[in-house]
Short mmCIF file of C-alpha atoms in Angstrom, two decimals:
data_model
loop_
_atom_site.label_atom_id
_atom_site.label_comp_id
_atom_site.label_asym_id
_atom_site.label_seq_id
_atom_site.Cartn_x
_atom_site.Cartn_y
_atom_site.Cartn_z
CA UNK A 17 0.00 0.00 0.00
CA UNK A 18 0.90 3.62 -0.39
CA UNK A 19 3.84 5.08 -2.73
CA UNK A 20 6.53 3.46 -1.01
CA UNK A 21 9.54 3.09 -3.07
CA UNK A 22 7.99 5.67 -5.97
CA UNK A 23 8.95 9.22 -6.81
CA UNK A 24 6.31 11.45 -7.02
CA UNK A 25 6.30 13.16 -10.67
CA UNK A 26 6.46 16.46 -10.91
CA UNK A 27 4.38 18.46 -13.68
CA UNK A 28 6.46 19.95 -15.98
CA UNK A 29 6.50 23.25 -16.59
CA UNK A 30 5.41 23.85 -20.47
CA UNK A 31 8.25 24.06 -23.39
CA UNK A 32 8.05 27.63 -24.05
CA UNK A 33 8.83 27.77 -28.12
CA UNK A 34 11.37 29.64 -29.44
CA UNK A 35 10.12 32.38 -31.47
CA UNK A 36 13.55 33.69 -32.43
CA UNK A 37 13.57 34.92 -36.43
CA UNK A 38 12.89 36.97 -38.83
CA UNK A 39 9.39 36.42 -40.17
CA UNK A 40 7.42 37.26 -43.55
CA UNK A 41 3.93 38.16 -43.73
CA UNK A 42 2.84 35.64 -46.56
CA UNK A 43 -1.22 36.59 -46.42
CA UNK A 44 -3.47 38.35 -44.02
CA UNK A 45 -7.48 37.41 -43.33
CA UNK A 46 -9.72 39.90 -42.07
CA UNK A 47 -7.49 42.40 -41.29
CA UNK A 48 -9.07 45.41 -42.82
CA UNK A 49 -12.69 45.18 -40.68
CA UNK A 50 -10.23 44.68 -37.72
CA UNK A 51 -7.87 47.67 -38.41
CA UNK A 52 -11.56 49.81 -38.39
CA UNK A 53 -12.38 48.33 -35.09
CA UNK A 54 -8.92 48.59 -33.18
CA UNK A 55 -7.75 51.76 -35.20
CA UNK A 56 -10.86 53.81 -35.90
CA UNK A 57 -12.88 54.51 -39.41
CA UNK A 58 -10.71 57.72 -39.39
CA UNK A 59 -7.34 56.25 -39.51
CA UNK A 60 -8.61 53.74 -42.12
CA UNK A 61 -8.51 55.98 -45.35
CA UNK A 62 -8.10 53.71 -48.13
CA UNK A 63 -7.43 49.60 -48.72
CA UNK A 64 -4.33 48.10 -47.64
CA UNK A 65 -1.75 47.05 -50.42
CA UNK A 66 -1.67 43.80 -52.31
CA UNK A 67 1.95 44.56 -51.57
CA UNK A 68 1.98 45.28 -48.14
CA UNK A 69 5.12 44.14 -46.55
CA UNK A 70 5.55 43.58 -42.70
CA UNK A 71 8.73 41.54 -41.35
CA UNK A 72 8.25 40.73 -37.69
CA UNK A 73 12.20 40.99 -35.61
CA UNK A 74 11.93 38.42 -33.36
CA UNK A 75 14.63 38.06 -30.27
CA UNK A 76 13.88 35.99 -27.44
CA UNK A 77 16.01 34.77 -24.56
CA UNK A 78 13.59 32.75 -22.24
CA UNK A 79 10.56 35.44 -21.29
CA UNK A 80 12.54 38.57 -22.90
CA UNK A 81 11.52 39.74 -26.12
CA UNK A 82 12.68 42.28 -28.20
CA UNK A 83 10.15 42.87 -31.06
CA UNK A 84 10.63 44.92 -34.30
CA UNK A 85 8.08 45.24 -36.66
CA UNK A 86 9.18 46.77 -39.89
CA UNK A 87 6.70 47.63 -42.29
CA UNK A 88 6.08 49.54 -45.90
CA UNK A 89 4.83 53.05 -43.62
CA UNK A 90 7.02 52.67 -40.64
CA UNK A 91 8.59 50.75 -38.15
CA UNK A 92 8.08 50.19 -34.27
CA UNK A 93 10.16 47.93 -31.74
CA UNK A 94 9.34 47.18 -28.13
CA UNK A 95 11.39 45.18 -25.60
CA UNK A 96 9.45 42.83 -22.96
CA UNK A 97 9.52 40.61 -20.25
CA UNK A 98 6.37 38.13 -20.36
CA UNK A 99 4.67 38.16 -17.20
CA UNK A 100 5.31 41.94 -16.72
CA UNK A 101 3.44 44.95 -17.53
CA UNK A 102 4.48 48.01 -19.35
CA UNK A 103 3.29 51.44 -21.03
CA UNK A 104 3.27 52.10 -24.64
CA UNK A 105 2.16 54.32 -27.24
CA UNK A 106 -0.56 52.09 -29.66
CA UNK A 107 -0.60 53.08 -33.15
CA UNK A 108 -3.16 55.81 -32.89
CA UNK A 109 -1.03 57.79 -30.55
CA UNK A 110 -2.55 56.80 -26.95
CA UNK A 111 -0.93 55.60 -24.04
CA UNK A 112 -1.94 51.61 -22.92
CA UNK A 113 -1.11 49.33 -20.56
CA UNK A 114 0.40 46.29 -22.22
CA UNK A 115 0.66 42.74 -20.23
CA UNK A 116 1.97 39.62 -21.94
CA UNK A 117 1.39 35.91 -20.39
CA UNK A 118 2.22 32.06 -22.07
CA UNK A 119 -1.04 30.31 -22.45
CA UNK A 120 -0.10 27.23 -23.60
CA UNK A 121 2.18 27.27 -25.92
CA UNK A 122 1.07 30.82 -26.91
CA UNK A 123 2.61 34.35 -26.02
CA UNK A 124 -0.39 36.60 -25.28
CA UNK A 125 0.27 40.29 -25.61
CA UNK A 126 -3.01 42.57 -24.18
CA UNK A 127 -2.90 46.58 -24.58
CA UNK A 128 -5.65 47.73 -22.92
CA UNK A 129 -5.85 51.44 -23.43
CA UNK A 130 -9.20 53.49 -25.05
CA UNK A 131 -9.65 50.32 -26.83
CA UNK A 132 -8.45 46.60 -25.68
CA UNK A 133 -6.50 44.61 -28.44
CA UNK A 134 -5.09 40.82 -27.95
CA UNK A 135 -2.41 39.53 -29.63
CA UNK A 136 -1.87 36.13 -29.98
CA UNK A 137 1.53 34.44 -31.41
CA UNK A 138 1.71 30.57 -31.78
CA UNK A 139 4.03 29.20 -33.88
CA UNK A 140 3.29 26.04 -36.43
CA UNK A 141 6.12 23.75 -36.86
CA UNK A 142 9.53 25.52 -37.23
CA UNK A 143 8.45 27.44 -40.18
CA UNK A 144 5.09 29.53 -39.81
CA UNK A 145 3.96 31.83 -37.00
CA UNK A 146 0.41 32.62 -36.76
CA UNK A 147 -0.46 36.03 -35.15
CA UNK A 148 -4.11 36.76 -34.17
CA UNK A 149 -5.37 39.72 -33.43
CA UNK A 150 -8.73 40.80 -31.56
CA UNK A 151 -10.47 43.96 -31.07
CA UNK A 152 -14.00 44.52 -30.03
CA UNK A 153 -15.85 42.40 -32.77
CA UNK A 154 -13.26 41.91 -34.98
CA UNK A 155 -10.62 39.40 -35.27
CA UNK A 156 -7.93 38.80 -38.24
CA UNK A 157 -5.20 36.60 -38.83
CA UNK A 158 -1.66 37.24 -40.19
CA UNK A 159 0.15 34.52 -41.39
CA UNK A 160 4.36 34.87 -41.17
CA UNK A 161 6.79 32.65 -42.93
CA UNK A 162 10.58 32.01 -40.66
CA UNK A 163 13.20 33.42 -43.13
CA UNK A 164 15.74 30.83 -43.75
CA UNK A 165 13.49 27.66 -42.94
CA UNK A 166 11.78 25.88 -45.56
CA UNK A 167 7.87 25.90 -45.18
CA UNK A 168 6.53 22.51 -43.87
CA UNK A 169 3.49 21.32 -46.33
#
């Protein structure tokens, strides 16, 4: 009777990936309805490119991330530790609170701020990273290729 002689197993903590890279925007779905809801009708004069171009600038050492997003009308890098919270300027101009958390296998990035926006990073194999973003009603998906790694069919 009992556990006598057995080791008691400890959960393990979750792999955290490795999101390390530079990544390619390959297609986008839904993003303009959600760039109306998280950005405002105002700030959404015209449709986006066919040609858009964003490369995401992805360092990460454990829960620090350094973040660089360059695209065709600007670029904008932030520096985080997941778990902690920090203030930022969104891209309207405002000031929001911004907390980041693993769920899963997931990195969770919330701004909270006039309006609340989720971000949601989970990677797919070695090659594809799949950012989702939510705002009010409105959700869209950006899919990024991993520069340098061959995409997984």
């Amino acid at each position: 009777m009992g556990n006598k002689g057995k080791q008691a197993q400890q959960p393990q903590a979750p792999k955290i990936p490795n999101f390390t890279g530079k990544w390619n925007l390959e297609r986008t779905e839904l993003l303009e309805e959600y760039m109306k809801q998280s950005l405002g009708a105002d700030h959404v004069k015209h449709k986006f490119p066919k040609d858009m171009s964003v490369i995401n600038e992805i360092t990460q050492n454990g829960n620090h991330f350094r973040l660089k997003i360059i695209t065709n009308s600007g670029n904008s890098e932030t520096s985080f530790e997941v778990g902690e919270q920090w203030q930022e300027q969104d891209s309207t101009g405002d000031t929001c609170i911004v907390s980041s958390k693993w769920m899963g296998g997931k990195l969770v990035t919330i701004a909270e701020g006039r309006k609340t926006v989720t971000v949601t990073r989970e990677l797919r194999g070695e090659s594809v990273m799949v950012t989702t973003m939510k705002c009010k009603n409105a959700t869209s998906r950006c899919i990024f290729s991993r520069e340098g790694v061959p995409l997984a069919m």
